Amino acid sequence: MSIRSLNGTDFTAMVLAGAEQLGQHAEHVNSLNVFPVPDGDTGTNMNLTMTAGVAEIKRKSSASIGEAAGILSKGLLMGARGNSGVILSQLFRGFSRAAASQDELNTLQFAAALQSGVDTAYKAVVKPVEGTILTVAKEAAKHATYYARRTNDVTELMNEVLLKAKEALAKTPELLPVLKQVGVVDSGGQGLVYIYEGFMEALRQTDGSGFVSKPEAPQTAPAAPVKSVPAVEPVHMPAAQRVIAPEMPLSAQARLDTEDIEFLYDMEFFINRQLGDHAGTDFDDEAFRKALSVNGDSIIVIADDEVIKVHVHSKTPGDVLNLALRYGEITQIHILNMREQHRELLTAGMDIAPSPELFAEIPPEEVRSPETAEPPAVEMAPYGFIAVSSGEGIADIFQSLGVDIVLSGGQTMNPSTEDFVNAVRSIAAEQVFILPNNSNIVLAAEQARELLEGERRITVIPSKTIPQGMAAAFAFQEDESPETNREQMLEAIGRVQSGQVTHAVRDTQYDELDIKAGHYIAIHNSKIVAADESLLQACEGLMQQMMDHGDEVVTILEGEEANPETTADLVAWMEERYPDAEIEVHPGGQPVYYYLFSVEA
């Protein structure tokens, strides 16, 4: 039995099967990382992104494919992590736009939706690179547009799409020489193929077709045991080798007096319109917002036929809850006292966004008339900063440089688009700068900026390493304009060389290096420059590549597994070889990387 069209139920089944297939093979996708480092995370990022989309489509199912695709797109958009996750969310964002007005899609419409997804994803990437997930999606969609004119069977069309995606995946090493050099296909493209395999499996179960798409043999080297390094105590260097962080301008939160927070209760909850004494009551979005604005601000209301999501900062939480009860049953109530949180931030530091553990229930109060008061204005600081890092020591350094919120993340766990959105909204500043500090996080930060356009002024400084982020934060001048600061921070990024040392998780060949599993590998900017069974030798090889004149400022950030003896030996070697260099050592506490290096002229 052929399938002539796809509805929302069919599409949901495809998405669930695609997510399951990806989840089962996420570790294989991770193993395709070009560098044999222990933090290859493409599979993890794509899996977490799909998981967010699946959670949304399970919560609000629809028989209309236009509605189902829109629901999925919203979930993917907010849950997107890493470049691969953002691109995946954009593929389905474009798909949902093409399907928006349709209850069902025939083969021609399905092919057009796939092509719309590709167009949207390419626009989202500043410099698209061929030989990646973009190429796999593009070739599959192009073939779908051609083949849709030859069949009216969606299953047959999807089978062709899958075959073409596999063919394009197999060719990615020819388009990206580095893939061919290390003997792998593109990891993001492989993740998309797994999703398409799930799509195909769901359709086969629906129509009982005999189409079979045999997967290509995995193009990856076998995993090898990881060389372990015993945990050590924090390094204690002589005082002369340590640097006290310079006194910097106060953060946005520090500029704000606690009592100036007028709308002190940060509230978020859902209204289930199908439950409660007032289930089914007509909802007037404009009137609801107006009532909330009497004693509140930062109002976000997203409503559909079943659920209303509400976010508001309010002086009278009881009024808000009583107002919400007019439309249904309230669920998932979170209320945070922002004055209490502000006091804690000023006392203990500002390294994390508001924690769910700080939420407390507030007793309801009587509802006041919307005409009783005008909402007072909230004083905003001119600037705020968000940075991404892993490691307590690195977070401390960013805070000393005036950063308001340090999101925990990096190669091993990328923050989602929603993480950035929430962080921006928690800062009382007119202009917010974001330092992603990882090339795989920049797109998620940019996606958050686009989502908040019109609500907040946000500038993403495309820092791709921790040293770049620190240089950018140090270059910031509070008395300059946002445009001037952006230029100065970009210039600072350009003056910094970044290095990092970790260990290899598999045997591989890279350029002329014969890398063995367990060996230490040194990366200069984005290129492996040294590999050695000795951690000290790998670090020395890296520094020889990074030091141009010998009189640079060198910053060493020790990871959580750094060896104090190795650190002391490395500093002694550098002082002898580069006597004119200024060497600073800080405990970074970062995982995975034994050392991070910064060299600046």
Coordinates of C-alpha atoms in Angstrom, one line a residue:
M1 CA 0.0 0.0 0.0
S2 CA 1.5 3.3 -1.1
I3 CA 1.3 6.5 0.9
R4 CA 0.0 9.4 -1.2
S5 CA 0.3 12.1 1.4
L6 CA 1.7 12.8 4.9
N7 CA -0.4 14.2 7.7
G8 CA 0.7 15.3 11.2
T9 CA 0.4 11.8 12.7
D10 CA 2.6 10.3 10.0
F11 CA 5.1 13.1 10.4
T12 CA 5.2 12.7 14.2
A13 CA 5.9 9.0 13.8
M14 CA 8.7 9.8 11.4
V15 CA 10.2 12.3 13.8
L16 CA 10.1 9.9 16.7
A17 CA 11.7 7.1 14.7
G18 CA 14.3 9.5 13.4
A19 CA 15.2 10.7 16.9
E20 CA 15.4 7.1 18.2
Q21 CA 17.7 6.0 15.3
L22 CA 19.9 9.1 16.0
G23 CA 20.0 8.4 19.7
Q24 CA 21.1 4.8 19.2
H25 CA 24.0 5.9 17.0
A26 CA 25.0 9.2 18.8
E27 CA 28.3 7.7 20.0
H28 CA 29.2 6.6 16.5
V29 CA 28.5 10.1 15.2
N30 CA 30.7 11.4 18.0
S31 CA 33.5 9.1 17.0
L32 CA 33.6 10.7 13.5
N33 CA 35.1 13.9 14.9
V34 CA 38.0 14.9 12.8
F35 CA 40.4 15.4 15.7
P36 CA 40.8 12.2 17.8
V37 CA 40.1 14.1 21.0
P38 CA 37.8 12.9 23.8
D39 CA 35.2 15.6 23.3
G40 CA 33.8 14.9 19.9
D41 CA 30.2 15.9 20.5
T42 CA 28.3 16.2 17.2
G43 CA 26.2 13.2 17.9
T44 CA 25.5 14.4 21.5
N45 CA 24.5 17.9 20.2
M46 CA 22.2 16.6 17.5
N47 CA 20.7 14.0 19.9
L48 CA 19.9 16.7 22.5
T49 CA 18.5 19.0 19.9
M50 CA 16.2 16.2 18.5
T51 CA 15.2 15.3 22.1
A52 CA 14.0 18.9 22.7
G53 CA 12.0 18.8 19.5
V54 CA 10.5 15.4 20.4
A55 CA 9.5 16.5 23.8
E56 CA 7.6 19.4 22.3
I57 CA 5.8 17.4 19.6
K58 CA 4.8 14.8 22.2
R59 CA 3.4 17.5 24.4
K60 CA 1.3 19.1 21.6
S61 CA 0.5 16.5 18.9
S62 CA -1.5 17.5 15.8
A63 CA -3.0 15.7 12.9
S64 CA -2.1 18.6 10.7
I65 CA 1.4 18.3 9.3
G66 CA 1.7 22.1 9.2
E67 CA 1.0 22.4 12.9
A68 CA 3.1 19.3 13.8
A69 CA 6.1 20.7 11.8
G70 CA 5.7 24.1 13.5
I71 CA 5.6 22.5 17.0
L72 CA 8.8 20.4 16.2
S73 CA 10.5 23.5 14.8
K74 CA 9.9 25.5 18.1
G75 CA 11.3 22.7 20.2
L76 CA 14.3 22.3 18.0
L77 CA 14.9 26.0 17.8
M78 CA 15.1 26.5 21.6
G79 CA 16.9 23.2 22.3
A80 CA 19.5 23.6 19.6
R81 CA 23.1 22.9 20.8
G82 CA 26.3 23.3 18.8
N83 CA 26.6 24.1 15.1
S84 CA 25.2 20.7 14.0
G85 CA 22.1 21.2 16.3
V86 CA 21.5 24.7 15.1
I87 CA 21.7 23.7 11.4
L88 CA 19.4 20.8 12.2
S89 CA 16.9 23.2 13.7
Q90 CA 17.1 25.4 10.7
L91 CA 16.5 22.5 8.3
F92 CA 13.2 21.8 10.1
R93 CA 12.4 25.5 10.5
G94 CA 12.4 26.0 6.8
F95 CA 10.5 22.7 6.4
S96 CA 7.8 24.0 8.8
R97 CA 7.5 27.3 6.9
A98 CA 6.8 25.5 3.7
A99 CA 4.3 23.2 5.3
A100 CA 2.7 25.8 7.5
S101 CA -0.7 26.1 5.7
Q102 CA -1.1 22.4 4.9
D103 CA -2.8 19.6 6.7
E104 CA -1.2 17.0 4.5
L105 CA 1.8 17.0 2.0
N106 CA 2.0 15.1 -1.2
T107 CA 5.3 14.1 -2.8
L108 CA 5.8 17.5 -4.6
Q109 CA 5.0 19.4 -1.4
F110 CA 7.2 17.2 0.7
A111 CA 10.1 17.7 -1.6
A112 CA 9.5 21.5 -1.7
A113 CA 9.5 21.5 2.1
L114 CA 12.9 19.7 2.2
Q115 CA 14.3 22.3 -0.2
S116 CA 12.9 25.1 1.9
G117 CA 14.8 23.6 4.9
V118 CA 18.0 23.6 3.0
D119 CA 17.6 27.2 1.9
T120 CA 16.9 28.3 5.4
A121 CA 19.9 26.4 6.8
Y122 CA 22.3 27.9 4.3
K123 CA 21.1 31.4 5.1
A124 CA 21.7 30.8 8.8
V125 CA 25.4 30.0 8.2
V126 CA 27.7 32.9 7.4
K127 CA 30.2 30.9 5.5
P128 CA 28.7 27.5 4.4
V129 CA 31.2 24.8 4.0
E130 CA 30.6 22.0 1.5
G131 CA 31.3 18.4 2.6
T132 CA 29.2 18.8 5.8
I133 CA 25.6 18.2 6.9
L134 CA 24.6 21.1 4.6
T135 CA 25.8 19.3 1.6
V136 CA 24.1 16.0 2.5
A137 CA 20.8 17.9 3.1
K138 CA 21.2 19.9 -0.1
E139 CA 21.9 16.9 -2.4
A140 CA 19.0 14.9 -0.8
A141 CA 16.6 17.8 -1.2
K142 CA 17.7 18.5 -4.8
H143 CA 17.1 14.8 -5.7
A144 CA 13.8 14.9 -3.9
T145 CA 12.6 17.8 -6.1
Y146 CA 13.6 15.9 -9.2
Y147 CA 12.2 12.5 -8.2
A148 CA 8.9 13.9 -6.8
R149 CA 7.8 14.5 -10.4
R150 CA 8.1 10.8 -11.1
T151 CA 6.2 9.3 -8.2
N152 CA 3.2 10.1 -6.0
D153 CA 4.3 7.6 -3.3
V154 CA 5.9 9.3 -0.3
T155 CA 7.6 6.1 0.8
E156 CA 9.2 5.7 -2.5
L157 CA 10.3 9.3 -2.5
M158 CA 11.8 9.0 1.0
N159 CA 13.7 5.9 0.0
E160 CA 15.3 8.0 -2.8
V161 CA 16.0 10.8 -0.4
L162 CA 17.8 8.4 1.9
L163 CA 19.8 6.8 -0.8
K164 CA 20.9 10.2 -2.1
A165 CA 21.8 11.3 1.4
K166 CA 24.0 8.3 1.9
E167 CA 25.6 8.9 -1.5
A168 CA 26.3 12.5 -0.6
L169 CA 27.7 11.4 2.8
A170 CA 30.1 9.0 1.2
K171 CA 31.4 11.8 -1.0
T172 CA 32.1 14.3 1.9
P173 CA 35.7 13.3 2.2
E174 CA 36.3 14.3 -1.4
L175 CA 34.9 17.8 -0.6
L176 CA 36.7 18.2 2.7
P177 CA 40.3 16.9 2.4
V178 CA 40.7 16.8 6.2
L179 CA 37.9 14.1 6.3
K180 CA 39.8 12.1 3.7
Q181 CA 43.0 12.5 5.6
V182 CA 41.7 11.0 8.8
G183 CA 39.5 8.5 7.1
V184 CA 36.0 9.6 8.2
V185 CA 32.8 11.0 6.7
D186 CA 31.2 14.2 8.0
S187 CA 29.8 13.6 11.5
G188 CA 26.8 16.0 11.0
G189 CA 25.9 14.5 7.7
Q190 CA 26.0 11.0 9.2
G191 CA 23.7 12.2 12.0
L192 CA 21.2 13.5 9.3
V193 CA 21.4 10.1 7.5
Y194 CA 20.4 8.3 10.7
I195 CA 17.4 10.6 11.1
Y196 CA 16.4 9.9 7.5
E197 CA 16.8 6.2 8.2
G198 CA 14.3 6.6 11.0
F199 CA 11.9 8.5 8.7
M200 CA 12.1 5.6 6.2
E201 CA 11.6 2.9 8.8
A202 CA 8.5 4.7 10.1
L203 CA 7.1 4.9 6.6
R204 CA 7.9 1.2 5.9
Q205 CA 6.0 0.2 9.0
T206 CA 3.0 2.3 7.8
D207 CA 2.7 1.0 4.3
G208 CA 4.5 -2.4 4.5
S209 CA 6.7 -1.6 1.5
G210 CA 9.7 -3.6 0.6
F211 CA 12.0 -0.7 0.1
V212 CA 15.4 -1.4 1.7
S213 CA 18.2 1.1 2.1
K214 CA 21.4 -0.6 3.3
P215 CA 23.6 1.7 5.4
E216 CA 27.2 2.3 4.3
A217 CA 29.9 0.7 6.4
P218 CA 30.9 3.2 9.1
Q219 CA 34.0 5.1 8.0
T220 CA 35.7 5.5 11.3
A221 CA 38.7 4.1 13.1
P222 CA 38.0 1.7 15.9
A223 CA 37.9 3.3 19.4
A224 CA 40.9 2.8 21.5
P225 CA 41.3 2.8 25.3
V226 CA 41.8 6.3 26.7
K227 CA 45.0 7.0 28.6
S228 CA 44.1 8.0 32.1
V229 CA 45.9 10.5 34.2
P230 CA 45.4 10.3 38.0
A231 CA 43.7 13.2 39.7
V232 CA 46.1 15.6 41.5
E233 CA 45.9 18.4 44.0
P234 CA 45.6 22.0 42.7
V235 CA 48.9 23.4 41.6
H236 CA 50.6 25.8 44.0
M237 CA 53.0 28.1 42.1
P238 CA 55.3 30.7 43.5
A239 CA 53.6 34.1 44.0
A240 CA 55.8 35.6 41.3
Q241 CA 54.3 33.3 38.7
R242 CA 50.7 34.2 39.6
V243 CA 48.8 37.3 38.5
I244 CA 46.1 39.0 40.4
A245 CA 43.2 39.8 38.1
P246 CA 43.0 43.6 37.4
E247 CA 40.2 45.6 38.8
M248 CA 37.6 46.0 36.1
P249 CA 34.3 47.8 35.8
L250 CA 31.4 46.5 37.8
S251 CA 29.1 43.9 36.2
A252 CA 25.5 44.9 35.3
Q253 CA 24.1 43.1 38.3
A254 CA 26.6 44.9 40.6
R255 CA 25.5 48.3 39.2
L256 CA 22.0 47.6 40.3
D257 CA 20.8 48.2 43.8
T258 CA 18.7 45.3 45.2
E259 CA 15.8 47.6 46.2
D260 CA 15.7 49.0 42.7
I261 CA 14.2 45.7 41.5
E262 CA 10.6 46.8 41.4
F263 CA 9.0 43.6 40.0
L264 CA 10.8 41.2 42.3
Y265 CA 9.0 38.0 41.5
D266 CA 10.2 36.2 38.4
M267 CA 7.2 33.9 37.4
E268 CA 6.8 31.2 34.8
F269 CA 4.0 28.7 34.5
F270 CA 1.6 27.0 32.1
I271 CA -2.2 27.3 32.0
N272 CA -4.0 24.1 30.9
R273 CA -7.1 25.4 29.1
Q274 CA -8.7 22.0 29.1
L275 CA -8.7 21.6 32.9
G276 CA -10.1 23.5 35.9
D277 CA -13.3 25.3 36.8
H278 CA -12.9 27.7 33.8
A279 CA -11.8 25.2 31.2
G280 CA -12.8 26.3 27.7
T281 CA -13.1 30.0 28.6
D282 CA -12.3 32.3 25.6
F283 CA -8.8 33.8 26.0
D284 CA -8.2 37.5 25.2
D285 CA -4.5 37.7 24.7
E286 CA -4.4 41.6 24.7
A287 CA -6.5 42.0 27.8
F288 CA -4.5 39.3 29.7
R289 CA -1.2 41.1 28.8
K290 CA -2.7 44.5 29.9
A291 CA -3.7 43.1 33.2
L292 CA -0.3 41.6 33.8
S293 CA 1.4 44.9 32.9
V294 CA -0.3 46.7 35.8
N295 CA 2.2 45.4 38.3
G296 CA 4.6 43.6 36.0
D297 CA 7.0 43.6 33.1
S298 CA 9.1 41.2 31.0
I299 CA 5.8 39.7 29.8
I300 CA 5.8 36.8 27.5
V301 CA 2.5 35.0 26.6
I302 CA 2.4 32.1 24.1
A303 CA -1.0 30.6 23.7
D304 CA -2.6 27.8 21.6
D305 CA -5.9 25.9 21.9
E306 CA -4.6 23.7 24.8
V307 CA -1.9 25.5 26.7
I308 CA -0.9 29.1 27.6
K309 CA 2.8 29.6 28.6
V310 CA 3.3 32.7 30.7
H311 CA 6.5 34.5 31.9
V312 CA 6.3 37.7 33.9
H313 CA 8.2 39.8 36.5
S314 CA 5.6 40.9 39.0
K315 CA 5.2 42.7 42.3
T316 CA 2.0 40.8 43.1
P317 CA 2.3 37.1 42.2
G318 CA -1.1 36.3 43.8
D319 CA -2.8 38.7 41.3
V320 CA -1.1 36.9 38.5
L321 CA -2.1 33.5 39.6
N322 CA -5.7 34.5 40.3
L323 CA -5.9 36.1 36.9
A324 CA -4.5 32.9 35.2
L325 CA -7.0 30.7 37.0
R326 CA -9.8 32.4 35.0
Y327 CA -8.6 30.4 31.9
G328 CA -7.8 27.0 33.3
E329 CA -5.7 24.9 35.6
I330 CA -2.1 26.2 36.4
T331 CA 0.8 23.8 36.2
Q332 CA 4.6 23.8 36.4
I333 CA 4.7 27.0 38.6
H334 CA 8.1 28.5 39.1
I335 CA 8.5 31.7 41.2
L336 CA 11.8 33.3 42.0
N337 CA 12.5 36.2 44.3
M338 CA 14.9 38.3 42.3
R339 CA 15.9 40.5 45.2
E340 CA 16.9 37.4 47.1
Q341 CA 18.9 36.1 44.1
H342 CA 20.5 39.5 43.6
R343 CA 21.7 39.6 47.2
E344 CA 23.2 36.1 46.8
L345 CA 24.9 37.1 43.5
L346 CA 26.5 40.1 45.0
T347 CA 27.7 38.1 48.0
A348 CA 28.8 34.8 46.4
G349 CA 29.6 35.7 42.8
M350 CA 27.7 35.5 39.5
D351 CA 28.7 32.4 37.6
I352 CA 25.4 30.8 36.9
A353 CA 21.9 31.6 35.7
P354 CA 19.0 31.4 38.2
S355 CA 18.7 27.8 39.6
P356 CA 15.4 26.0 39.8
E357 CA 16.2 25.1 43.4
L358 CA 15.7 28.8 44.3
F359 CA 12.0 28.7 43.2
A360 CA 9.4 29.0 46.0
E361 CA 5.6 29.0 46.0
I362 CA 4.0 32.3 46.8
P363 CA 0.5 32.5 48.5
P364 CA -2.2 34.0 46.2
E365 CA -3.6 37.5 46.8
E366 CA -6.8 39.2 45.7
V367 CA -6.9 40.4 42.1
R368 CA -6.6 44.2 41.7
S369 CA -8.3 46.2 39.0
P370 CA -6.1 46.8 35.9
E371 CA -6.6 50.6 36.3
T372 CA -5.2 50.9 39.8
A373 CA -1.5 51.7 38.9
E374 CA 1.0 52.5 36.2
P375 CA 4.0 50.2 36.1
P376 CA 7.2 52.0 37.2
A377 CA 10.2 52.1 34.9
V378 CA 13.1 49.7 35.7
E379 CA 16.6 51.2 35.6
M380 CA 18.8 49.2 33.3
A381 CA 22.6 49.2 33.3
P382 CA 24.2 50.2 30.0
Y383 CA 26.1 47.0 29.4
G384 CA 25.9 43.3 30.4
F385 CA 28.1 40.3 29.6
I386 CA 27.5 36.6 29.1
A387 CA 30.4 34.2 28.6
V388 CA 30.7 30.4 28.2
S389 CA 33.3 28.4 29.9
S390 CA 34.0 25.2 31.8
G391 CA 36.1 25.1 34.9
E392 CA 35.6 27.1 38.1
G393 CA 38.9 28.9 37.8
I394 CA 38.1 30.1 34.3
A395 CA 34.6 31.3 35.5
D396 CA 36.3 33.2 38.3
I397 CA 38.6 35.0 35.8
F398 CA 35.6 36.0 33.6
Q399 CA 33.8 37.4 36.5
S400 CA 36.8 39.4 37.5
L401 CA 36.7 40.9 34.0
G402 CA 33.1 42.1 34.5
V403 CA 31.1 39.2 33.1
D404 CA 27.6 39.0 34.6
I405 CA 26.7 35.3 33.8
V406 CA 29.1 32.5 33.0
L407 CA 27.2 29.7 31.3
S408 CA 28.8 26.3 32.0
G409 CA 29.7 24.7 28.7
G410 CA 32.4 24.1 26.1
Q411 CA 33.3 21.3 23.9
T412 CA 31.9 18.6 26.2
M413 CA 28.5 20.3 26.6
N414 CA 27.3 23.2 24.5
P415 CA 24.7 25.6 25.9
S416 CA 21.4 25.5 24.0
T417 CA 19.7 28.5 22.3
E418 CA 17.2 28.6 25.2
D419 CA 20.1 28.8 27.7
F420 CA 21.3 32.0 26.0
V421 CA 17.8 33.4 25.8
N422 CA 17.2 32.8 29.5
A423 CA 20.6 34.3 30.4
V424 CA 20.0 37.4 28.4
R425 CA 16.6 38.0 30.0
S426 CA 18.1 37.6 33.5
I427 CA 20.5 40.5 33.0
A428 CA 19.3 44.1 33.7
A429 CA 21.2 45.7 30.9
E430 CA 20.3 47.6 27.7
Q431 CA 23.1 46.1 25.6
V432 CA 24.3 42.5 26.2
F433 CA 27.5 41.1 24.7
I434 CA 27.8 37.3 24.4
L435 CA 31.2 35.6 24.3
P436 CA 30.7 32.0 23.1
N437 CA 34.4 31.0 23.4
N438 CA 33.9 28.0 21.2
S439 CA 33.4 27.8 17.4
N440 CA 30.7 25.2 18.0
I441 CA 28.6 27.6 20.2
V442 CA 28.6 30.7 18.0
L443 CA 25.6 29.7 16.0
A444 CA 23.4 29.0 19.0
A445 CA 24.3 32.4 20.4
E446 CA 23.4 34.0 17.1
Q447 CA 20.2 32.1 17.0
A448 CA 19.3 33.5 20.5
R449 CA 20.1 37.0 19.3
E450 CA 17.7 36.6 16.4
L451 CA 15.0 35.3 18.6
L452 CA 15.3 38.3 21.0
E453 CA 15.6 40.9 18.2
G454 CA 13.3 43.8 19.1
E455 CA 13.3 42.8 22.8
R456 CA 16.9 43.3 23.7
R457 CA 20.1 44.7 22.0
I458 CA 22.5 41.8 21.7
T459 CA 26.0 41.6 20.1
V460 CA 27.7 38.2 19.7
I461 CA 31.4 38.5 19.7
P462 CA 32.5 35.4 17.8
S463 CA 35.2 34.3 20.2
K464 CA 36.2 30.7 19.4
T465 CA 38.5 29.9 22.3
I466 CA 38.7 30.8 26.0
P467 CA 41.8 33.0 25.4
Q468 CA 40.0 34.9 22.8
G469 CA 37.0 35.5 25.1
M470 CA 39.3 36.7 27.9
A471 CA 41.1 39.1 25.5
A472 CA 37.8 40.5 24.3
A473 CA 36.5 41.0 27.9
F474 CA 39.7 42.7 28.8
A475 CA 39.4 45.1 25.8
F476 CA 35.9 46.3 26.8
Q477 CA 35.6 49.9 27.8
E478 CA 32.5 51.0 29.6
D479 CA 32.6 54.6 28.5
E480 CA 32.7 53.6 24.8
S481 CA 29.8 53.0 22.4
P482 CA 28.6 49.4 21.6
E483 CA 30.0 49.8 18.1
T484 CA 33.4 50.9 19.3
N485 CA 33.6 48.2 21.9
R486 CA 32.7 45.6 19.3
E487 CA 35.5 46.7 17.1
Q488 CA 38.0 46.8 19.9
M489 CA 37.0 43.3 21.1
L490 CA 37.3 41.9 17.6
E491 CA 40.8 43.4 17.3
A492 CA 41.7 41.9 20.6
I493 CA 40.6 38.5 19.4
G494 CA 42.8 38.8 16.3
R495 CA 45.9 39.4 18.4
V496 CA 45.6 36.2 20.5
Q497 CA 47.0 32.8 19.6
S498 CA 45.3 29.8 21.3
G499 CA 46.6 26.4 22.3
Q500 CA 45.3 23.4 24.1
V501 CA 46.6 20.0 25.1
T502 CA 44.5 16.8 25.5
H503 CA 44.9 13.1 24.7
A504 CA 44.0 11.1 21.6
V505 CA 41.2 8.6 21.8
R506 CA 42.1 6.7 18.7
D507 CA 45.0 6.0 16.3
T508 CA 45.0 8.4 13.3
Q509 CA 47.2 10.2 10.8
Y510 CA 47.1 14.0 10.7
D511 CA 49.4 15.8 8.2
E512 CA 52.7 14.1 9.0
L513 CA 51.9 13.2 12.5
D514 CA 51.4 9.5 13.4
I515 CA 49.0 9.8 16.4
K516 CA 48.5 6.9 18.7
A517 CA 45.6 6.4 21.1
G518 CA 46.6 7.7 24.6
H519 CA 49.3 10.0 23.3
Y520 CA 49.1 13.7 24.2
I521 CA 48.2 15.9 21.3
A522 CA 48.7 19.7 21.1
I523 CA 46.4 21.9 19.1
H524 CA 47.5 25.4 17.9
N525 CA 44.4 27.4 16.9
S526 CA 42.6 24.7 15.0
K527 CA 45.5 22.5 13.9
I528 CA 47.2 19.6 15.6
V529 CA 50.9 20.5 15.7
A530 CA 52.4 18.0 18.1
A531 CA 51.8 14.5 19.5
D532 CA 53.9 12.7 22.1
E533 CA 53.6 10.1 24.8
S534 CA 55.0 12.7 27.2
L535 CA 52.7 15.5 28.3
L536 CA 55.7 17.9 28.8
Q537 CA 57.1 17.2 25.4
A538 CA 53.7 17.9 23.8
C539 CA 53.4 21.2 25.6
E540 CA 56.9 22.2 24.6
G541 CA 56.2 21.4 21.0
L542 CA 53.1 23.5 21.1
M543 CA 54.9 26.5 22.7
Q544 CA 57.6 26.4 20.0
Q545 CA 54.8 26.8 17.4
M546 CA 53.0 29.6 19.3
M547 CA 56.0 31.8 20.3
D548 CA 57.0 34.1 17.4
H549 CA 59.5 36.4 19.0
G550 CA 59.9 35.2 22.6
D551 CA 58.8 38.4 24.3
E552 CA 55.1 37.7 24.3
V553 CA 52.7 37.5 27.2
V554 CA 51.9 33.8 27.9
T555 CA 48.9 32.6 30.0
I556 CA 48.7 29.0 31.1
L557 CA 45.3 27.7 32.4
E558 CA 45.7 24.4 34.3
G559 CA 43.0 21.8 33.8
E560 CA 41.5 19.6 36.5
E561 CA 43.9 16.8 35.6
A562 CA 47.0 19.0 35.2
N563 CA 50.1 17.6 36.9
P564 CA 51.8 20.1 39.3
E565 CA 55.3 18.8 38.5
T566 CA 54.6 19.0 34.8
T567 CA 53.5 22.6 35.2
A568 CA 56.6 23.6 37.2
D569 CA 58.9 21.8 34.6
L570 CA 57.1 23.6 31.8
V571 CA 57.4 27.0 33.4
A572 CA 61.1 26.4 34.1
W573 CA 61.7 25.3 30.5
M574 CA 59.9 28.4 29.2
E575 CA 61.8 30.8 31.5
E576 CA 65.1 29.4 30.2
R577 CA 64.1 29.3 26.5
Y578 CA 62.1 32.5 26.4
P579 CA 63.6 34.8 29.1
D580 CA 61.8 37.9 27.8
A581 CA 58.4 36.3 28.0
E582 CA 55.9 37.3 30.7
I583 CA 54.4 34.0 32.0
E584 CA 51.2 33.8 34.0
V585 CA 49.7 30.6 35.5
H586 CA 46.1 30.3 36.6
P587 CA 44.1 27.3 37.9
G588 CA 41.4 26.9 35.2
G589 CA 39.8 23.7 36.4
Q590 CA 38.7 22.8 32.9
P591 CA 37.9 19.1 32.0
V592 CA 39.4 17.2 29.1
Y593 CA 42.2 19.7 28.4
Y594 CA 45.2 19.4 30.6
Y595 CA 46.3 22.9 29.6
L596 CA 45.0 25.9 27.7
F597 CA 47.5 28.4 26.4
S598 CA 47.2 32.0 25.4
V599 CA 50.0 33.9 23.6
E600 CA 49.7 37.6 22.9
A601 CA 52.3 40.0 21.6

